Coordinates of C-alpha atoms in Angstrom, one line a residue:
Chain A
M1 CA 75.2 101.7 96.5
I2 CA 75.2 103.2 100.0
S3 CA 74.0 100.8 102.6
P4 CA 71.1 102.9 104.3
G5 CA 71.7 103.5 107.9
R6 CA 75.8 103.5 107.5
W7 CA 75.9 106.8 109.1
P8 CA 73.7 108.5 111.7
G9 CA 70.8 110.6 110.4
N10 CA 70.8 111.7 107.0
Y11 CA 74.6 111.6 107.0
R12 CA 75.9 110.2 103.6
S13 CA 79.5 109.8 104.4
A14 CA 82.1 110.5 107.2
F15 CA 85.0 112.7 107.6
I16 CA 87.7 112.5 110.3
V17 CA 90.8 114.6 111.0
T18 CA 93.7 113.1 112.8
V19 CA 97.0 115.0 113.5
E20 CA 100.4 113.8 114.3
F21 CA 102.3 116.2 116.6
D22 CA 105.8 115.3 115.7
A23 CA 107.9 118.5 116.5
D24 CA 111.5 117.5 116.5
L25 CA 110.8 113.8 117.3
R26 CA 110.4 112.9 113.5
I27 CA 113.9 113.9 112.6
R28 CA 115.4 112.7 116.0
A29 CA 114.1 109.3 114.6
L30 CA 115.2 109.6 111.0
I31 CA 118.7 110.8 111.6
P32 CA 121.0 109.2 114.1
D33 CA 123.2 112.1 114.7
A34 CA 120.3 114.7 115.0
A35 CA 120.8 115.9 118.5
E36 CA 123.2 118.7 117.3
R37 CA 121.9 119.4 114.3
T38 CA 120.2 122.7 115.0
K39 CA 118.8 123.4 111.6
S40 CA 117.4 120.0 111.1
L41 CA 115.9 120.0 114.3
S42 CA 114.2 123.2 113.7
V43 CA 112.4 121.9 110.5
G44 CA 110.5 119.8 113.2
Q45 CA 110.4 122.2 116.0
Y46 CA 108.5 124.7 113.6
G47 CA 105.5 122.3 114.3
A48 CA 105.5 123.6 117.9
T49 CA 106.8 127.0 117.4
R50 CA 104.2 128.0 114.8
G51 CA 102.4 124.8 113.6
V52 CA 100.1 123.8 116.2
T53 CA 98.6 127.2 117.2
R54 CA 97.9 127.9 113.5
L55 CA 96.2 124.6 112.8
L56 CA 94.3 125.0 115.8
G57 CA 92.9 128.2 114.5
T58 CA 92.0 126.5 111.2
L59 CA 90.3 123.5 112.6
E60 CA 88.3 126.0 115.0
R61 CA 87.4 128.2 112.1
S62 CA 85.8 125.0 110.3
H63 CA 84.4 123.8 113.5
I64 CA 86.2 120.5 113.3
R65 CA 87.4 118.3 116.4
A66 CA 90.2 116.2 115.5
T67 CA 92.3 113.5 117.1
W68 CA 95.9 114.7 118.1
F69 CA 98.4 111.7 118.2
I70 CA 100.9 113.3 120.4
P71 CA 104.1 111.1 121.4
S72 CA 104.5 111.2 125.2
E73 CA 107.6 112.9 125.1
N74 CA 106.0 115.9 123.4
L75 CA 103.2 115.8 125.9
E76 CA 105.7 116.5 128.5
R77 CA 108.1 119.0 126.6
Q78 CA 105.2 121.0 124.8
Q79 CA 102.7 121.5 128.0
L80 CA 101.4 124.6 126.7
H81 CA 100.6 123.5 123.3
C82 CA 99.0 120.3 124.6
A83 CA 97.0 122.3 127.1
A84 CA 95.4 124.2 124.1
I85 CA 94.7 121.2 122.1
V86 CA 92.7 119.8 125.2
R87 CA 91.0 123.1 125.9
A88 CA 89.7 123.4 122.1
G89 CA 88.1 120.2 122.7
H90 CA 90.0 118.0 120.6
D91 CA 90.6 114.0 121.4
L92 CA 94.1 112.8 122.3
G93 CA 95.5 109.7 120.9
N94 CA 98.5 107.5 121.9
M95 CA 101.6 107.0 119.4
G96 CA 104.2 105.7 121.8
V97 CA 106.8 107.9 123.6
A98 CA 109.3 109.2 120.8
L99 CA 108.2 107.9 117.2
E100 CA 109.6 104.7 118.0
D101 CA 109.7 101.9 115.2
L102 CA 107.6 99.3 116.2
S103 CA 109.1 96.8 113.9
R104 CA 112.3 96.6 116.1
L105 CA 110.4 96.0 119.4
D106 CA 108.4 92.7 120.4
L107 CA 105.1 92.6 121.7
S108 CA 105.9 93.1 125.5
E109 CA 108.3 96.2 124.3
Q110 CA 105.5 97.7 122.3
L111 CA 103.3 97.3 125.3
H112 CA 105.9 98.9 127.5
L113 CA 105.9 102.1 125.3
I114 CA 102.1 102.2 125.1
D115 CA 101.8 102.0 128.8
T116 CA 104.6 104.3 129.4
A117 CA 102.5 107.0 127.1
Q118 CA 99.3 106.1 128.8
A119 CA 100.9 107.1 132.2
A120 CA 102.2 110.1 130.9
F121 CA 98.7 111.2 129.3
R122 CA 97.0 110.4 132.9
R123 CA 99.6 112.6 134.7
G124 CA 99.5 115.3 132.0
T125 CA 95.7 115.4 131.1
G126 CA 93.9 113.3 134.1
R127 CA 92.6 110.9 131.3
A128 CA 94.1 108.0 129.0
P129 CA 93.6 107.9 125.2
I130 CA 91.2 105.2 123.7
A131 CA 92.9 105.5 120.3
F132 CA 96.4 104.3 119.2
R133 CA 98.5 104.7 116.1
S134 CA 101.9 103.2 115.0
A135 CA 104.3 106.3 114.5
R136 CA 106.3 103.8 112.5
G137 CA 106.6 100.1 111.9
S138 CA 104.2 97.1 112.4
Y139 CA 101.9 96.2 115.0
A140 CA 103.5 92.8 116.7
P141 CA 100.8 89.6 116.8
G142 CA 98.7 90.0 119.7
L143 CA 98.8 93.9 120.0
P144 CA 95.2 94.5 118.8
A145 CA 94.0 92.1 121.5
A146 CA 96.2 93.8 124.0
L147 CA 94.9 97.2 123.1
V148 CA 91.5 95.9 123.8
A149 CA 92.8 94.8 127.3
R150 CA 93.8 98.1 128.0
G151 CA 90.4 99.8 127.1
F152 CA 91.4 101.2 123.7
A153 CA 88.5 101.4 121.4
W154 CA 90.1 102.2 118.0
S155 CA 93.4 102.1 116.3
S156 CA 94.4 103.9 112.9
S157 CA 97.5 102.2 111.3
W158 CA 96.2 99.8 108.7
R159 CA 95.3 100.5 105.1
G160 CA 93.1 97.8 104.0
D161 CA 89.7 99.7 103.6
D162 CA 88.0 102.9 103.0
L163 CA 85.4 102.3 105.7
P164 CA 86.1 101.6 109.4
H165 CA 86.3 97.7 110.2
F166 CA 87.1 95.5 113.2
H167 CA 90.0 93.5 113.9
A168 CA 90.1 89.9 113.9
G169 CA 89.8 87.2 116.1
V170 CA 89.9 87.7 119.8
A171 CA 90.6 91.4 119.0
R172 CA 87.2 92.0 117.3
S173 CA 85.8 94.6 119.5
L174 CA 88.8 96.9 118.3
V175 CA 87.7 99.2 115.5
E176 CA 90.4 100.1 112.8
L177 CA 90.1 103.4 111.0
P178 CA 92.2 102.6 108.2
I179 CA 94.7 105.3 106.6
H180 CA 96.1 106.1 103.2
Y181 CA 99.3 107.6 102.1
E182 CA 97.2 109.8 99.6
L183 CA 95.4 111.4 102.3
D184 CA 98.4 112.2 104.6
D185 CA 100.4 115.6 103.9
Y186 CA 103.6 113.6 104.8
G187 CA 104.4 112.1 101.8
Y188 CA 103.7 115.2 100.0
F189 CA 105.5 117.9 101.8
V190 CA 108.1 116.2 104.1
F191 CA 111.6 117.8 103.3
N192 CA 114.9 118.3 104.7
L193 CA 117.7 119.2 102.4
D194 CA 120.6 117.7 104.4
P195 CA 120.6 115.2 105.4
P196 CA 118.1 114.4 102.7
I197 CA 114.6 113.6 103.7
P198 CA 113.3 112.0 101.7
A199 CA 116.3 109.8 100.9
G200 CA 116.2 110.8 97.2
S201 CA 115.6 114.5 97.7
A202 CA 112.5 114.5 96.0
R203 CA 110.7 117.6 94.8
I204 CA 108.3 119.1 97.2
A205 CA 104.8 118.3 95.9
S206 CA 102.5 121.1 94.4
T207 CA 100.6 122.4 97.1
R208 CA 97.6 123.2 94.5
E209 CA 97.6 119.9 93.1
V210 CA 97.7 118.0 96.7
L211 CA 94.2 120.2 97.0
G212 CA 93.2 118.7 93.8
N213 CA 94.1 115.2 94.8
W214 CA 92.2 115.7 98.2
K215 CA 89.2 117.1 96.8
T216 CA 88.9 114.4 94.1
E217 CA 89.2 111.5 96.9
F218 CA 86.7 113.4 99.1
A219 CA 84.1 113.8 96.2
A220 CA 84.4 110.2 95.6
Y221 CA 84.5 109.1 99.0
R222 CA 81.0 111.2 99.8
D223 CA 79.8 109.8 96.5
E224 CA 80.2 106.2 97.6
G225 CA 79.3 106.9 101.6
L226 CA 82.7 106.1 102.9
C227 CA 84.9 107.4 105.5
F228 CA 87.8 109.9 105.0
V229 CA 90.5 109.8 107.3
L230 CA 92.8 112.7 106.8
T231 CA 96.2 113.0 108.5
L232 CA 98.2 116.0 109.2
H233 CA 101.4 117.4 110.7
P234 CA 101.2 120.7 112.0
E235 CA 105.2 120.8 110.9
L236 CA 104.2 120.6 107.1
I237 CA 100.7 121.8 106.6
A238 CA 100.8 124.8 108.9
A239 CA 103.2 126.7 106.9
P240 CA 101.4 130.1 105.9
G241 CA 101.0 129.3 102.4
R242 CA 99.8 125.5 103.1
I243 CA 97.4 126.4 105.7
A244 CA 95.3 128.5 102.9
M245 CA 95.0 125.3 101.1
L246 CA 93.8 123.5 104.1
R247 CA 91.2 125.9 104.7
E248 CA 89.8 125.7 101.1
F249 CA 89.7 121.9 101.6
F250 CA 87.9 122.5 104.8
D251 CA 85.8 124.8 103.2
Y252 CA 84.8 122.3 100.3
I253 CA 84.0 119.7 102.9
R254 CA 81.9 122.3 104.9
S255 CA 79.9 122.8 101.6
F256 CA 78.1 119.7 101.8
D257 CA 75.4 119.5 104.7
D258 CA 75.4 115.5 104.4
V259 CA 78.8 114.8 105.7
W260 CA 79.2 113.9 109.2
V261 CA 82.5 115.8 110.5
A262 CA 83.3 113.6 113.4
T263 CA 86.0 112.6 116.0
G264 CA 87.7 108.9 115.4
G265 CA 86.1 108.0 118.9
E266 CA 82.6 109.1 117.6
V267 CA 83.0 107.1 114.5
A268 CA 84.5 104.2 116.2
S269 CA 81.7 104.3 119.0
W270 CA 79.0 104.4 115.9
W271 CA 80.7 101.3 114.2
T272 CA 80.9 99.3 117.4
K273 CA 77.0 100.0 117.9
T274 CA 75.8 99.4 114.2
A275 CA 78.2 97.6 111.8
P276 CA 77.9 93.9 111.3
P277 CA 81.0 91.7 111.8
N278 CA 84.0 91.8 108.8
L279 CA 83.2 89.6 105.8
P280 CA 85.5 86.7 105.5
G281 CA 87.3 88.2 102.3
H282 CA 88.3 91.5 104.4
P283 CA 92.2 91.9 104.4
V284 CA 92.5 91.6 108.3
E285 CA 90.6 88.4 108.3
V286 CA 92.2 86.9 105.5
F287 CA 95.7 87.6 107.3
D288 CA 94.4 86.2 110.4
R289 CA 93.4 82.9 108.7
V290 CA 96.6 82.3 106.6
R291 CA 99.3 83.9 108.7
D292 CA 100.3 80.8 110.8
G293 CA 100.2 78.5 107.9
E294 CA 102.4 80.7 105.7
L295 CA 104.8 81.3 108.2
E296 CA 105.0 77.4 108.8
R297 CA 105.2 76.6 105.1
H298 CA 108.0 79.5 105.0
R299 CA 110.0 78.0 107.8
S300 CA 109.8 74.5 106.4
T301 CA 110.6 75.1 102.9
G302 CA 112.8 78.2 103.4
A303 CA 110.7 79.8 100.4
Chain B
M1 CA 92.2 99.7 73.7
A2 CA 93.2 96.9 76.0
L3 CA 92.5 97.9 79.6
A4 CA 94.6 95.7 81.9
F5 CA 94.9 95.4 85.3
D6 CA 97.5 93.5 87.7
L7 CA 95.4 92.3 90.6
D8 CA 98.4 91.7 92.8
G9 CA 96.7 92.0 96.1
P10 CA 99.4 91.3 98.8
T11 CA 101.8 89.1 96.8
G12 CA 105.2 90.1 95.8
D13 CA 108.8 90.7 97.2
A14 CA 107.5 90.8 101.0
M15 CA 105.4 87.8 100.6
L16 CA 108.0 85.9 98.7
S17 CA 110.7 86.6 101.5
G18 CA 108.0 85.9 104.1
A19 CA 108.4 89.6 105.7
I20 CA 104.7 90.5 105.1
W21 CA 103.6 87.9 107.9
N22 CA 105.2 90.4 110.6
R23 CA 103.9 93.5 108.4
P24 CA 99.8 93.4 109.2
E25 CA 99.6 97.1 107.8
Y26 CA 101.5 96.4 104.6
F27 CA 99.2 93.2 103.9
T28 CA 96.1 95.1 104.1
L29 CA 97.6 97.8 101.9
G30 CA 97.9 95.2 99.1
G31 CA 94.8 93.7 100.1
Y32 CA 93.0 96.8 99.5
G33 CA 93.0 95.8 95.9
P34 CA 90.9 92.6 95.6
W35 CA 88.5 93.6 98.7
R36 CA 87.9 97.2 97.9
G37 CA 89.5 98.5 94.4
L38 CA 88.4 95.4 92.3
D39 CA 84.8 95.8 92.8
R40 CA 84.8 99.3 92.2
I41 CA 86.7 98.8 89.0
L42 CA 84.2 96.2 88.1
R43 CA 81.2 98.7 88.7
L44 CA 83.0 101.3 86.4
L45 CA 83.8 98.9 83.7
E46 CA 79.9 97.6 83.7
S47 CA 78.8 101.1 83.5
H48 CA 80.8 101.5 80.5
G49 CA 80.0 98.4 78.8
I50 CA 83.9 97.3 78.7
R51 CA 85.5 94.1 79.0
A52 CA 89.1 94.3 80.5
T53 CA 92.2 91.8 81.4
F54 CA 93.0 91.0 84.8
F55 CA 96.5 89.7 85.3
T56 CA 96.2 87.7 88.5
P57 CA 98.6 86.0 90.8
A58 CA 96.9 82.6 91.6
W59 CA 97.7 83.3 95.4
V60 CA 95.1 86.1 95.2
V61 CA 92.5 83.6 93.4
E62 CA 92.8 81.4 96.2
N63 CA 92.4 83.8 98.8
W64 CA 89.6 86.2 97.3
P65 CA 87.9 83.3 95.0
D66 CA 84.4 84.9 95.2
A67 CA 86.0 88.5 94.3
C68 CA 87.6 86.7 91.2
R69 CA 84.4 84.9 90.0
R70 CA 82.7 87.8 90.0
L71 CA 85.4 89.2 87.8
V72 CA 84.9 86.3 85.4
A73 CA 81.3 86.1 85.5
A74 CA 81.3 89.8 84.6
G75 CA 83.0 88.5 81.1
H76 CA 86.3 89.8 81.8
E77 CA 89.6 87.8 80.9
I78 CA 91.7 86.5 84.0
A79 CA 95.4 85.8 83.0
H80 CA 98.6 84.6 84.6
H81 CA 100.6 86.8 86.8
G82 CA 102.7 84.2 89.0
Y83 CA 101.7 82.3 92.2
R84 CA 102.8 84.9 94.6
H85 CA 104.1 87.5 91.9
E86 CA 107.5 85.6 91.6
K87 CA 110.2 87.5 89.5
F88 CA 110.6 85.1 86.7
W89 CA 114.0 86.7 86.1
D90 CA 114.8 84.9 89.6
L91 CA 113.4 81.5 88.7
S92 CA 114.9 78.6 86.7
L93 CA 113.0 77.6 83.8
D94 CA 111.9 74.5 85.7
R95 CA 110.4 76.9 88.4
Q96 CA 108.9 79.0 86.1
R97 CA 107.3 75.8 84.9
D98 CA 105.9 74.9 88.4
V99 CA 104.7 78.3 89.0
I100 CA 102.5 78.5 85.9
E101 CA 101.3 74.6 86.5
L102 CA 100.3 75.4 89.8
S103 CA 98.5 78.4 89.1
Q104 CA 96.6 76.9 86.1
D105 CA 95.5 74.0 88.3
I106 CA 94.2 77.0 90.8
F107 CA 92.4 78.9 88.2
Q108 CA 90.8 75.6 87.0
R109 CA 89.6 74.7 90.3
E110 CA 88.6 77.7 91.6
L111 CA 87.3 79.3 88.2
G112 CA 86.8 76.6 85.9
T113 CA 89.2 78.3 83.3
R114 CA 92.7 78.4 82.4
A115 CA 94.8 81.6 81.6
V116 CA 95.6 81.8 77.8
G117 CA 97.6 85.3 78.3
F118 CA 100.7 86.1 80.3
R119 CA 102.2 89.1 81.9
T120 CA 105.5 88.6 83.7
P121 CA 105.7 90.1 87.1
S122 CA 107.8 92.9 87.2
G123 CA 109.1 92.6 84.0
D124 CA 112.1 90.5 83.0
W125 CA 112.0 87.0 82.2
R126 CA 114.6 84.5 80.5
V127 CA 114.8 84.2 77.0
Q128 CA 113.8 80.9 76.9
T129 CA 110.3 81.8 78.7
P130 CA 108.5 82.6 75.4
A131 CA 109.2 78.9 74.2
L132 CA 107.8 77.6 77.5
L133 CA 104.8 79.8 77.3
V134 CA 104.0 78.4 73.7
E135 CA 104.6 74.6 75.2
L136 CA 102.1 75.3 78.1
G137 CA 99.6 76.8 75.7
F138 CA 99.5 80.7 76.0
E139 CA 98.2 82.4 73.1
Y140 CA 100.0 86.0 74.2
S141 CA 102.2 87.8 76.3
S142 CA 101.9 91.2 77.6
S143 CA 105.5 91.7 79.3
L144 CA 107.6 93.9 77.2
R145 CA 107.9 97.4 76.5
G146 CA 109.2 98.0 73.4
D147 CA 106.5 98.9 71.0
D148 CA 103.2 100.5 70.7
R149 CA 101.3 97.7 68.6
P150 CA 101.2 93.9 68.9
Y151 CA 103.8 91.8 67.2
F152 CA 104.7 88.3 67.1
H153 CA 107.7 87.2 68.9
A154 CA 110.5 86.7 66.7
D155 CA 111.6 83.2 67.8
A156 CA 108.1 82.0 67.2
L157 CA 108.8 82.4 63.6
A158 CA 111.2 79.6 63.7
G159 CA 108.8 77.0 64.0
W160 CA 106.5 77.3 67.1
E161 CA 103.0 78.2 67.5
P162 CA 102.9 81.9 67.3
L163 CA 103.1 83.9 70.3
V164 CA 101.6 87.2 70.3
E165 CA 103.2 90.5 72.5
I166 CA 101.2 93.3 73.6
P167 CA 103.3 95.7 74.8
A168 CA 102.3 97.7 77.4
R169 CA 104.3 100.8 78.4
S170 CA 105.5 102.6 81.6
E171 CA 103.4 105.9 80.4
M172 CA 100.4 103.8 81.3
D173 CA 101.7 102.0 84.5
D174 CA 99.9 103.8 87.6
Y175 CA 103.2 102.8 89.6
A176 CA 105.0 105.5 87.7
S177 CA 102.6 108.4 89.2
L178 CA 100.5 107.2 91.9
A179 CA 101.9 104.1 93.8
F180 CA 103.6 105.3 97.3
T181 CA 104.8 103.6 100.6
T182 CA 107.3 104.2 103.2
D183 CA 109.0 101.2 104.7
P184 CA 109.9 99.9 102.1
N185 CA 110.0 103.0 100.5
W186 CA 108.4 103.4 97.0
P187 CA 109.4 105.2 95.0
S188 CA 112.9 104.1 96.3
G189 CA 113.9 107.9 96.8
G190 CA 110.7 108.9 98.1
D191 CA 109.5 110.7 95.3
R192 CA 105.7 112.1 95.7
I193 CA 102.4 110.9 94.6
A194 CA 101.8 112.7 91.8
S195 CA 99.0 115.1 90.6
Y196 CA 95.6 113.3 89.7
D197 CA 94.9 115.7 87.2
L198 CA 98.2 115.8 85.6
T199 CA 98.3 111.8 85.6
L200 CA 94.9 112.0 84.0
D201 CA 96.0 114.6 81.3
N202 CA 99.3 112.3 80.4
W203 CA 97.1 109.2 80.1
R204 CA 94.7 111.1 77.8
R205 CA 97.4 112.5 75.8
E206 CA 98.8 109.1 75.3
F207 CA 95.6 107.5 74.4
D208 CA 95.1 110.5 71.8
G209 CA 98.4 109.6 70.2
Y210 CA 97.8 106.1 70.0
H211 CA 94.2 107.0 68.5
D212 CA 95.5 109.2 65.9
E213 CA 98.1 106.5 64.7
G214 CA 95.7 103.7 65.0
L215 CA 97.7 101.9 67.5
C216 CA 96.8 99.5 70.4
L217 CA 96.9 100.8 74.1
T218 CA 97.2 98.9 77.0
T219 CA 97.7 99.4 80.6
I220 CA 99.4 98.3 83.9
F221 CA 96.8 99.3 86.5
H222 CA 96.6 98.0 89.8
P223 CA 93.3 97.9 91.8
K224 CA 95.6 98.5 94.9
V225 CA 96.8 101.8 93.5
V226 CA 94.3 103.1 91.1
G227 CA 91.1 101.4 92.7
T228 CA 90.8 104.1 95.4
P229 CA 87.7 106.0 95.1
G230 CA 89.2 109.2 93.8
R231 CA 91.4 107.4 91.3
V232 CA 88.5 105.4 90.0
A233 CA 86.8 108.7 89.3
L234 CA 89.9 109.5 87.2
L235 CA 89.4 106.2 85.1
D236 CA 85.9 107.1 84.4
R237 CA 86.9 110.5 83.1
L238 CA 89.7 108.7 81.1
I239 CA 87.4 106.0 79.7
T240 CA 84.8 108.9 78.6
H241 CA 87.4 110.6 77.0
M242 CA 88.4 107.4 74.9
K243 CA 84.9 106.5 74.1
A244 CA 84.3 110.0 73.0
P245 CA 85.6 109.5 69.3
G246 CA 83.3 106.4 68.7
D247 CA 85.7 104.4 66.6
V248 CA 87.8 102.8 69.4
W249 CA 87.7 98.8 70.0
F250 CA 87.5 98.2 73.5
A251 CA 88.7 94.6 74.1
T252 CA 90.4 92.2 76.0
C253 CA 94.3 91.5 75.7
Q254 CA 92.8 87.8 74.6
S255 CA 90.5 89.3 72.1
V256 CA 93.5 91.8 70.6
S257 CA 95.5 88.6 70.4
S258 CA 93.1 86.5 68.7
W259 CA 92.4 89.2 66.2
W260 CA 95.8 89.3 65.6
R261 CA 96.9 86.0 65.0
T262 CA 93.8 85.8 62.5
N263 CA 94.4 89.0 60.6
Q264 CA 98.0 89.8 60.6
G265 CA 99.5 86.4 60.2
V266 CA 102.9 85.3 61.5
T267 CA 105.0 86.3 58.6
T268 CA 103.7 90.0 58.5
G269 CA 104.5 91.2 62.0
E270 CA 108.1 91.6 63.3
S271 CA 109.2 92.7 66.6
T272 CA 111.3 95.8 64.8
S273 CA 108.7 96.5 62.4

């Protein structure tokens, strides 16, 4: 079932950790009058106060290098933390400036954000990331091609696969490392009492059961030779109790010697060198093929 | 046991409104079903020697014809589920007819078959819909929730050909436990993805109850939801559990419907029994 040579050497499957360092920007983005809500802001600020350091320690303990998507506003406001992230050997990724909703922006506005953030990375770290993730919202048509033109090697915002894949058409050299809600701590753990996040004040998920979900998925990803992309938020996963769950999860992954624990950049580079083009049934190819016709039909019939 | 999957892919409200054409990541989330989930589920069913029913919007057949042909070639049933997952509640009877006829033409052209089974997308239909289904040649529906065994639509007793209903229940709908998106939020209140282990425990308990009482269980499983690697591993454990008693009839909805027609007779079944 697993294609020989899909992964380097004797590796059977791949495992990637991505981190989104939101601090209080998520609260500011979701709650319009957050600026003076000291308690709600502190829910996110915990990610900087305690989360980053604790998560860095856990990654180091398991010898995992991650990609940290850092909004450039945090790059500037959290310089000590960002320096520690770089010093520990992690990759950095571009996620805009302050968790903007891309769906409200056209292509040129999206690119302005991305360029602004790249400039901040160059100033702050001496180099510009080659990875991009949408903090919220959708890529405008043409964004993947524009990312290629700006030197980005990979993107990680779409959800149509459990292996890396290429983007369609002229953006085909851009690798996508697809993400999944069930492999992201956010949907399980985000919580603010008032104003309520989630909107329906959903109960926080069971830490033990989230570990169970992740282990079940990971075992099957490994069995099938797939690419598991975990997404973490220091604001959420680095609470003292939850970080123990993460340690247990990393220990489980490290108990297999045939899992390629790699950075997104390493996997994207490998995929570029070794993988065949997307098949015609890939969701990104279907989307690329039918979008214009469907929009035209929608405009002409209103249905 | 009539395992059934709704192979919606990216069809549904966002496609009906056109919004999905500016939401590539949301399109790919739906596309994961026919692109990855389906084949994983087909492999699982083959390993267990079980045939299932796939209620499939015809738009998915048009855009993933090879995957749907594999499904049919493996002996599974493909059945009607709208063209783009239209909510029949929102459609006039004429539009319902148009959607069904368009979809049957696509099934015929791409797959060489027509649907005899119908599951209304997202639930509600119009009271006249069952008569329309009979007129258009459907043998059964699996759209309602109000029983735990097949029955004949009561109106069908009043002179129509019988239409069997194979009710499906929300306890066996993977949306109720596992589906999750933000923007649009699903669940609407932002509730969490449930524990896989506890979800499997719920499903097993429901099966056990149906088995004890000799009933007919079907599912509302979605390849884009339940077709992830880990969740198909859960399905594997569920099927293993269901096969253990050794006296469970695993069949497509069409086979259940045929058996019910032949052996129950229209006068012995009532929707309220």
